[in-house]
Coordinates of C-alpha atoms and ligand atoms in Angstrom, one line a residue:
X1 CA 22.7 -0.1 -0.7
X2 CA 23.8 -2.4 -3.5
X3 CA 22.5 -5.6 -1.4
X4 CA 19.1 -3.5 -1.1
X5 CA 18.7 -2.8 -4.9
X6 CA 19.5 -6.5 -5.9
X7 CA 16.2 -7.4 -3.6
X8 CA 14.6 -5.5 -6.2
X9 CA 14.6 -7.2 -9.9
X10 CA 12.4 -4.5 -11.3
X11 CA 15.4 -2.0 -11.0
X12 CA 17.5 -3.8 -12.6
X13 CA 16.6 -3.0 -16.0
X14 CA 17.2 -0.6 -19.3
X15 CA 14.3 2.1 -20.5
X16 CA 14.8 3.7 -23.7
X17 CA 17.9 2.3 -23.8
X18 CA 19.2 3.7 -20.2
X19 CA 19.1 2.6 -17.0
X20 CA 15.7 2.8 -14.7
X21 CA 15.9 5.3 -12.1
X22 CA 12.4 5.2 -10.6
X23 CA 11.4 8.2 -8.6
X24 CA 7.9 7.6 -8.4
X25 CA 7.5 5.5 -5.0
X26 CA 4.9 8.2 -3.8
X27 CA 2.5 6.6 -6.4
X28 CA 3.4 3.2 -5.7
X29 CA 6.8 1.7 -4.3
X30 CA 8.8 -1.2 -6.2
X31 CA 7.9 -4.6 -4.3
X32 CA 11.3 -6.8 -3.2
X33 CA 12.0 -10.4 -3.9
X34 CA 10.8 -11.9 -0.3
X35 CA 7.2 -10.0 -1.1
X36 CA 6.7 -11.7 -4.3
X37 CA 7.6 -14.5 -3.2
X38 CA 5.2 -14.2 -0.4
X39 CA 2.9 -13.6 -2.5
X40 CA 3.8 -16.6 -4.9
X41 CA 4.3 -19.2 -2.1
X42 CA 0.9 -18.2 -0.8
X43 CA -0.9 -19.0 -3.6
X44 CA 1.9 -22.1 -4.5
X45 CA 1.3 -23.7 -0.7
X46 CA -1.7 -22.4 1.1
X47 CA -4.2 -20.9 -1.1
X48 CA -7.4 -21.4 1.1
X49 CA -10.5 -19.0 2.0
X50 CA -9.7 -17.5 5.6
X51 CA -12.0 -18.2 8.9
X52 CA -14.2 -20.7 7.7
X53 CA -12.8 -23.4 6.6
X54 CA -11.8 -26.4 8.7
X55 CA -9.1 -28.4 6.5
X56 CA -5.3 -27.7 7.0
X57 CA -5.0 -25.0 3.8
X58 CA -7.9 -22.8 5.4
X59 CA -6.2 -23.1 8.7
X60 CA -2.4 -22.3 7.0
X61 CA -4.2 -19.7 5.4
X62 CA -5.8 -18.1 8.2
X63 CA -3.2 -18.0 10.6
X64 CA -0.6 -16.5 8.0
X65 CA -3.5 -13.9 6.9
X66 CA -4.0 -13.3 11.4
X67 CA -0.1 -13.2 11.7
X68 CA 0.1 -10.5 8.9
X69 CA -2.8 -8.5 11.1
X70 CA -0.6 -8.6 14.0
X71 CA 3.0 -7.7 12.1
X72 CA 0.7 -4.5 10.7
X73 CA 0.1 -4.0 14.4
X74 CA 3.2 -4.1 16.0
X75 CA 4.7 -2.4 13.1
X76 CA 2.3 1.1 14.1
X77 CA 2.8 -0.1 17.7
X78 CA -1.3 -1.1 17.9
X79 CA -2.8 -1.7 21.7
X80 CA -3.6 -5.2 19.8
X81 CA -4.5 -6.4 16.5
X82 CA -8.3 -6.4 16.8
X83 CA -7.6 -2.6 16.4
X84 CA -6.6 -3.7 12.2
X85 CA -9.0 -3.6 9.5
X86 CA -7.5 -5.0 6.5
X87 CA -8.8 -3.0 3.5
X88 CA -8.1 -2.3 -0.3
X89 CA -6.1 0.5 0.5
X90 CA -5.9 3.9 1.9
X91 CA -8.5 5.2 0.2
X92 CA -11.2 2.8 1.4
X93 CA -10.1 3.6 4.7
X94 CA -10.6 6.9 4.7
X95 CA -14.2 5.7 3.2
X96 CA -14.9 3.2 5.8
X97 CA -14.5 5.9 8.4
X98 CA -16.4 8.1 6.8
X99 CA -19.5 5.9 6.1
X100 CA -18.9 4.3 9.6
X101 CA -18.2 6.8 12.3
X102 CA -19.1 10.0 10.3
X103 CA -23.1 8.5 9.1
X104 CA -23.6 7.6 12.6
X105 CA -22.4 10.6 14.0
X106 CA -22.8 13.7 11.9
X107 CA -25.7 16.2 12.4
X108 CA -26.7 19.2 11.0
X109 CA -25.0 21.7 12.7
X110 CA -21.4 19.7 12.9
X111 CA -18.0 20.3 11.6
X112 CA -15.7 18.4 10.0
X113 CA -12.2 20.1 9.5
X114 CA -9.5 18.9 6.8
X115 CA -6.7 21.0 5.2
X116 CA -6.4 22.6 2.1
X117 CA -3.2 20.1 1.7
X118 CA -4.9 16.9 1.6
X119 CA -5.2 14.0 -1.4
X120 CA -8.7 14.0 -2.7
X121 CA -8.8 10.7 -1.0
X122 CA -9.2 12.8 2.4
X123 CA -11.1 15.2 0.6
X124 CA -14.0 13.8 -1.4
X125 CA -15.4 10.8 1.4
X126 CA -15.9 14.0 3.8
X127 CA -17.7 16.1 1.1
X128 CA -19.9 12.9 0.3
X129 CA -20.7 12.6 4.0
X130 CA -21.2 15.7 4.9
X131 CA -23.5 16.4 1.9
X132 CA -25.6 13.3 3.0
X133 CA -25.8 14.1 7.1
X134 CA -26.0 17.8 6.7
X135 CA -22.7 19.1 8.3
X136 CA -20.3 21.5 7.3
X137 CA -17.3 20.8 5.6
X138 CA -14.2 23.4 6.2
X139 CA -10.8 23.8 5.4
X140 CA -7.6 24.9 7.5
X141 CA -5.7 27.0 5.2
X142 CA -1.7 26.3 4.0
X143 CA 0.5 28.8 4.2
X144 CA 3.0 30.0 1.0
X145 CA 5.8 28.0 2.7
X146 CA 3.7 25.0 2.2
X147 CA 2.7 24.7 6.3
X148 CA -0.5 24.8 8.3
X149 CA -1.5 27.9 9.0
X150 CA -2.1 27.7 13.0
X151 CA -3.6 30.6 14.0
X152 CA -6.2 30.1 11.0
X153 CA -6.5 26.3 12.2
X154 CA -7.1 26.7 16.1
X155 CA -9.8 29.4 15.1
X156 CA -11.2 26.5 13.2
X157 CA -11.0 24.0 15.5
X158 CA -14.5 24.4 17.7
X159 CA -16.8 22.6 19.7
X160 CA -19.3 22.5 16.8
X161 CA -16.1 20.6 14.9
X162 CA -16.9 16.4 15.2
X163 CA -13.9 15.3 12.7
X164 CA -10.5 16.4 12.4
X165 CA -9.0 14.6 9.3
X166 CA -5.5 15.6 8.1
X167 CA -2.5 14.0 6.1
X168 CA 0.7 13.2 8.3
X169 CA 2.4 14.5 5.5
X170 CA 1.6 15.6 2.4
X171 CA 2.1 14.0 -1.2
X172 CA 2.8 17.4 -2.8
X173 CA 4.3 19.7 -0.5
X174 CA 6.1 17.1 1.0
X175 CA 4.8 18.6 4.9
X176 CA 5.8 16.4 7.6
X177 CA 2.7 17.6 9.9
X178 CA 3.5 17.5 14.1
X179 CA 0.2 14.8 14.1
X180 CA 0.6 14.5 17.9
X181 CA 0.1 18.0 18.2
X182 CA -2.8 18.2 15.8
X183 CA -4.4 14.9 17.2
X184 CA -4.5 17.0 20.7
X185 CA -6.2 20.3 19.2
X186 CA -8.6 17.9 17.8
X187 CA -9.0 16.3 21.2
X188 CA -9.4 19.4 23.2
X189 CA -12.9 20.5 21.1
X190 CA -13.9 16.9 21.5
X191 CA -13.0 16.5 18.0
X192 CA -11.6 12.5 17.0
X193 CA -8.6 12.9 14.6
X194 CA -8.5 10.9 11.6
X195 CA -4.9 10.6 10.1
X196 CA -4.0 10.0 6.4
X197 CA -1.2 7.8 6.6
X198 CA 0.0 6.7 3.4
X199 CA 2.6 8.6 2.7
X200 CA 4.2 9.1 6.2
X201 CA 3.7 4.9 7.4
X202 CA 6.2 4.0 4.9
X203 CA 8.4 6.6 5.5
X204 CA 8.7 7.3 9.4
X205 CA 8.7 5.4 12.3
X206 CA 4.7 5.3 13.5
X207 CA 3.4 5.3 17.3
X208 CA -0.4 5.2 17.2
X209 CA -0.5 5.0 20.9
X210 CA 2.0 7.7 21.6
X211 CA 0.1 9.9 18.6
X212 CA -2.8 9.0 20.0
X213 CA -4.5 9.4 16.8
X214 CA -8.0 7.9 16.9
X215 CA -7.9 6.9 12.9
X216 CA -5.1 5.9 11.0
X217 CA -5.4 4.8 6.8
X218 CA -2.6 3.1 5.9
X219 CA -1.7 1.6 2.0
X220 CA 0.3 -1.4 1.4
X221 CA 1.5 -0.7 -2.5
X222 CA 3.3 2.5 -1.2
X223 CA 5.1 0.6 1.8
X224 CA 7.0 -2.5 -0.3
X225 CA 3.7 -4.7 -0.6
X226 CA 1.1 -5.3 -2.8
X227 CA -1.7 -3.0 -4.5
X228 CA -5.3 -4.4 -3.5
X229 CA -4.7 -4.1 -0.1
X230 CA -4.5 -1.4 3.1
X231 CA -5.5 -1.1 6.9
X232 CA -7.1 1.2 9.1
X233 CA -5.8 1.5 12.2
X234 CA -8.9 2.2 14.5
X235 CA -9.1 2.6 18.6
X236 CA -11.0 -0.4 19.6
X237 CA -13.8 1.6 21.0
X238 CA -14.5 3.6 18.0
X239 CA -14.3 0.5 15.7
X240 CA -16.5 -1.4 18.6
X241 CA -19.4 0.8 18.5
X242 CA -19.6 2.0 14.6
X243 CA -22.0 0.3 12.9
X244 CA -20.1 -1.0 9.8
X245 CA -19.6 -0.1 6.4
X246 CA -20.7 -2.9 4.0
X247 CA -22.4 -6.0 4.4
X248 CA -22.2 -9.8 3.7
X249 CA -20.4 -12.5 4.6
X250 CA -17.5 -12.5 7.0
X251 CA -18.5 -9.9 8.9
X252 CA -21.9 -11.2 10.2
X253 CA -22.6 -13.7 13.5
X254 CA -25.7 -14.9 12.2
X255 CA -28.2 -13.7 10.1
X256 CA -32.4 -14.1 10.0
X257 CA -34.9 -13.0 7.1
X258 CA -35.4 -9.8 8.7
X259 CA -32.1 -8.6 10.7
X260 CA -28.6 -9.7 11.4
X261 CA -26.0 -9.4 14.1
X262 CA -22.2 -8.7 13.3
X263 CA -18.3 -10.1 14.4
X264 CA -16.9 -8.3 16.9
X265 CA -14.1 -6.0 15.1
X266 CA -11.9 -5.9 12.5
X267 CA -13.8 -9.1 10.9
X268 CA -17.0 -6.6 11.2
X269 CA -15.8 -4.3 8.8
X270 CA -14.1 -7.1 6.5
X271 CA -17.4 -8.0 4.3
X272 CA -16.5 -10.5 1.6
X273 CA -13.5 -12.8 1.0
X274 CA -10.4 -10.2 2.0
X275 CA -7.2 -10.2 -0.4
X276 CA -5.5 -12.9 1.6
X277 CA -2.6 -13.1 -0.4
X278 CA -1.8 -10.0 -0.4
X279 CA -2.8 -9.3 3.1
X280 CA 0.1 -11.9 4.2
X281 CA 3.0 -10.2 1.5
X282 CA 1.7 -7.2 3.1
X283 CA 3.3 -8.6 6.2
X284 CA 6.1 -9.4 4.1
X285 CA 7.1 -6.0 3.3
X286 CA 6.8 -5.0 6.9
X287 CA 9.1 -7.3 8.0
X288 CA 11.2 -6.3 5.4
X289 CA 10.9 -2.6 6.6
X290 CA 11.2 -4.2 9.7
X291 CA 14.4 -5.6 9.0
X292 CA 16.0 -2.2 7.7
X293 CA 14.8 0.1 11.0
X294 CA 12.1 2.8 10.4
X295 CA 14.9 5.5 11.8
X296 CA 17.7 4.0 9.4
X297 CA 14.3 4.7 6.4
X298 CA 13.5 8.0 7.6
X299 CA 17.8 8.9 7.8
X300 CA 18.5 7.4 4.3
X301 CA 15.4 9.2 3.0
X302 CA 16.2 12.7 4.7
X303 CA 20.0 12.6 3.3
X304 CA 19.0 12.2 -0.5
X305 CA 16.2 14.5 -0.2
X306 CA 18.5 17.2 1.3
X307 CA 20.9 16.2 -2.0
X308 CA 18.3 16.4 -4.0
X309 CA 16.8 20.0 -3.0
X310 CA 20.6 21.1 -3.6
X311 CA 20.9 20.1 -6.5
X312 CA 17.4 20.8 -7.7
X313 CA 17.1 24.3 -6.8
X314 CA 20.7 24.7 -8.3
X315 CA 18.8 24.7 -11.9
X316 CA 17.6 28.0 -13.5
X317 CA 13.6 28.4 -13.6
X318 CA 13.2 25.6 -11.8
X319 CA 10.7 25.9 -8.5
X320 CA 10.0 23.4 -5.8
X321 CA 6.9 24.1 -3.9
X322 CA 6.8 23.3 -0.1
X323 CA 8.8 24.2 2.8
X324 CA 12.3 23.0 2.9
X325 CA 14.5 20.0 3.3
X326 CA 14.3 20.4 7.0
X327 CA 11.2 19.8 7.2
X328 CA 9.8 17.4 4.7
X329 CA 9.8 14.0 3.4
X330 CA 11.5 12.4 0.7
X331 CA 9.3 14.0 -2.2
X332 CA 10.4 17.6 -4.1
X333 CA 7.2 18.2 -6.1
X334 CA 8.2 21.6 -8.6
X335 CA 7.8 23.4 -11.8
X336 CA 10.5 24.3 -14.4
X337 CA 9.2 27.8 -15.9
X338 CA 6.2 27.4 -18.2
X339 CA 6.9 24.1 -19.4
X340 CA 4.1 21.4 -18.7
X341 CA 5.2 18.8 -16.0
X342 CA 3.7 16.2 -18.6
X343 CA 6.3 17.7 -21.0
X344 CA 9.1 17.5 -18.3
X345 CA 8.1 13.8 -17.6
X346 CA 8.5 12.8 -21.2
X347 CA 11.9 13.9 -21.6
X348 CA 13.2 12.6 -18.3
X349 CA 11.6 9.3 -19.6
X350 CA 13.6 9.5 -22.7
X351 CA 16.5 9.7 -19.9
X352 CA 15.3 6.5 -18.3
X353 CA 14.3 8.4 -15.1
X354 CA 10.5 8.0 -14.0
X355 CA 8.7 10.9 -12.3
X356 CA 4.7 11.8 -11.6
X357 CA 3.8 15.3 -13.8
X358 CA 0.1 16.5 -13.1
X359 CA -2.4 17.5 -9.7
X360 CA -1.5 14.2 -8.0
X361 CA -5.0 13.6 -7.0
X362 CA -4.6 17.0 -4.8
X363 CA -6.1 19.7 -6.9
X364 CA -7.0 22.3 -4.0
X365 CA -3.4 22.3 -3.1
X366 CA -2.1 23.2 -6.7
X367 CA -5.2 25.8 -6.9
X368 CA -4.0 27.4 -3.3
X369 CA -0.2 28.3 -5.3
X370 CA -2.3 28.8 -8.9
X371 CA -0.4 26.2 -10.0
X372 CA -2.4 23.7 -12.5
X373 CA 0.2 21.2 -12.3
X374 CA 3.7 20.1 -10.7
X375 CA 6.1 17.3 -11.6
X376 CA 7.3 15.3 -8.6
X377 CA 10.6 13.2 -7.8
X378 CA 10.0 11.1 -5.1
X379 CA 12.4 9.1 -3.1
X380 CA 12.5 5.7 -1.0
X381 CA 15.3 3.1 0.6
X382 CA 16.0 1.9 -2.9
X383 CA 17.3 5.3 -4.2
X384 CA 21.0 6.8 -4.3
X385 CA 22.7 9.9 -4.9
X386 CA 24.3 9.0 -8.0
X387 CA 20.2 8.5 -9.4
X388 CA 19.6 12.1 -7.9
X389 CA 22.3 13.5 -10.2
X390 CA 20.9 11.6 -13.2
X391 CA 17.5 13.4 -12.6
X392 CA 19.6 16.9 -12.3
X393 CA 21.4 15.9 -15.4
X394 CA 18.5 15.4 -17.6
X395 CA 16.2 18.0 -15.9
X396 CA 19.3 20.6 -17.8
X397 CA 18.5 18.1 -20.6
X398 CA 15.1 19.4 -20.8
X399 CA 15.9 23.3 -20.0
X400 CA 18.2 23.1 -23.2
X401 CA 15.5 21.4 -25.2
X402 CA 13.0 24.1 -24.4
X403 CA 15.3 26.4 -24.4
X404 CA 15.3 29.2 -21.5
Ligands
PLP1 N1 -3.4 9.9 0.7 C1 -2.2 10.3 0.2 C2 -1.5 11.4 0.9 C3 -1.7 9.7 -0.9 O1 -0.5 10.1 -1.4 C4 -2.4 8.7 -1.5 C5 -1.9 8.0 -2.8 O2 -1.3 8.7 -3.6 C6 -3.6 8.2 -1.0 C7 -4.0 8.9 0.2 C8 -4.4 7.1 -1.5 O3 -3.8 5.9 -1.2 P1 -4.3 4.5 -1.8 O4 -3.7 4.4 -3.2 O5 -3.7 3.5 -0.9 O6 -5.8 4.6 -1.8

């Protein structure tokens, strides 16, 4: 653990005059040395536009920007890396697929299905392109443990239902979601399943072609790498026969006054100089992940979360919504009586301790338990027990400041 923290600097420092302990890698995660330095040596060495240029930088620059493509691939076990869009980040994803498959395939009279448990990310692209092609939007319900409610969701699920877009696991509730099994309900009404995968990529070992998941948006920033960049994971027919999503250069063959052909995929969604830089620290923090073992991620994330939910629920009038440590993540979203979350997040910031208070971009989730707000403690490889019983410490800090 200690030779983990030292690869990141950022830890290593005082707030308010007390140590950092950040648990707020669900919003984004602290980036390690050999990822900046990507980064740095990138634009130090080989700073170059990618796939057009013919001098020995552009050709550096592409091959370390086509390699990072490929680590991406590997890393969510891809058929190959043509099936890799880079992106912003998960939430153009989510867009492009949207825009892509879903303006090219909706009609009126269509279904798409997402679940009352997703980020508005995989919420508002749907209601934007539904509202524009004239299909339906609906909404499998979440139980009060914080799970799916089946039998609500396969009466859903019908052959009037195009789109089945769901989070692998939740940002709030911390739901691990079976996505194999939900990928094959969406299968058997001829539905394609498009998977929200930023918070469950950098958390659990990832199989696209064992999930069989037709979509997959992945970010970057919450995986060890840098903001401005993402990937969607699609199967190379889909990507091969949507039309794409923006337009310009890159992404065309050749272009006349009146019409223009496009690249074969991914380059036909990649419109514009891409954020080559980061694309290739991108592949930085993967091998980094890499290096650690997604099971040893998933293990070390499992046994603080199970710490923290004892120790957490331990504290009077304090509530974590979402099912339990069994069967979640390494996030423990929760209120403490009336007091606001952005009251609770001050004070553990006086502590040194940094959490998220608010709807975490997931308002119909917090409306489903009447719940305005929550404030969430959120966990990665960087984290240790000793931080989880500084957050427990100055979360009794808080009860005794506002007194109950
Ligand atoms: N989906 C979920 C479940 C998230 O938690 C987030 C970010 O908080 C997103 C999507 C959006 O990710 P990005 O910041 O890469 O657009």
């Amino acid at each position: 653990m200690s030779t983990i923290r030292s690869d990141f600097p950022i830890l290593n420092q005082q707030v308010h005059g007390k140590p950092l302990v950040y648990l707020d890698s669900a919003a984004t995660s602290q980036k390690p040395q050999q990822v900046i330095e990507a980064l740095a040596r990138y634009y130090r060495q080989d700073n170059a536009n990618v796939h057009r240029g013919i001098h020995a930088l552009a050709e550096r620059a592409t091959a370390e920007y086509e390699q990072a493509r490929l680590k991406v691939a590997r890393f969510i076990n891809a058929a190959s890396s043509k099936e890799i869009v880079f992106v912003r980040n998960a939430t153009e994803a989510i867009n492009l697929v949207a825009n892509a498959w879903g303006r090219a395939n909706l009609r009126p009279g269509d279904e798409v299905l997402i679940t009352q448990m997703e980020h508005h990310a995989n919420i508002v692209p749907w209601q934007l392109v539904t509202q524009a092609t004239g299909a339906t939007l609906r909404y499998a319900p979440v139980t009060d443990a914080g799970e799916l409610d089946y039998d609500a969701l396969d009466s859903l699920l019908t052959g009037r239902t195009k789109v089945f877009a769901f989070t692998a696991m939740s940002n709030v509730l911390g739901t691990i979601n079976p996505v194999a099994e939900l990928t094959a309900k969406a299968h058997a009404v001829g539905a394609i399943a498009v998977v929200d995968g930023a918070q469950s990529v950098p958390h659990l070992p990832t199989d696209v072609q064992a999930l069989d998941v037709d979509f997959l948006a992945i970010s970057s920033h919450k995986m060890l790498g840098p903001t401005g960049v993402g990937a969607l994971y699609g199967k190379r027919a889909l990507l091969d026969a949507m039309p794409p999503f923006m337009g310009g250069g890159e992404m065309i063959r050749e272009v006349f006054m009146d019409h223009s052909t496009w690249e074969d995929a991914p380059l036909k969604f990649e419109a514009g100089t891409p954020a080559i830089g980061e694309a290739i620290a991108f592949g930085a923090a993967v091998d980094y992940l890499d290096a650690l073992g997604m099971d040893w991620v998933h293990q070390h994330e499992m046994e603080i979360t199970h710490y923290a939910w004892q120790r957490l629920s331990a504290i009077e009038g304090l509530r974590i919504i979402g099912p339990g440590p069994e069967r979640r993540g390494g996030l423990l979203a929760f209120t403490l009586a009336d007091v606001h979350p952005h009251d609770v997040a001050a004070v553990l910031d006086m502590q040194g301790v940094a959490v998220r208070a608010g709807h975490h971009c997931a308002q119909p989730i917090h409306d489903r338990y009447g719940i305005p707000a929550t404030t969430r403690a959120s966990f990665y490889i960087y984290n240790t027990p000793e931080e989880v019983d500084v957050l427990a410490a100055a979360l009794e800090r808080a009860r005794e400041l506002f007194s109950f």
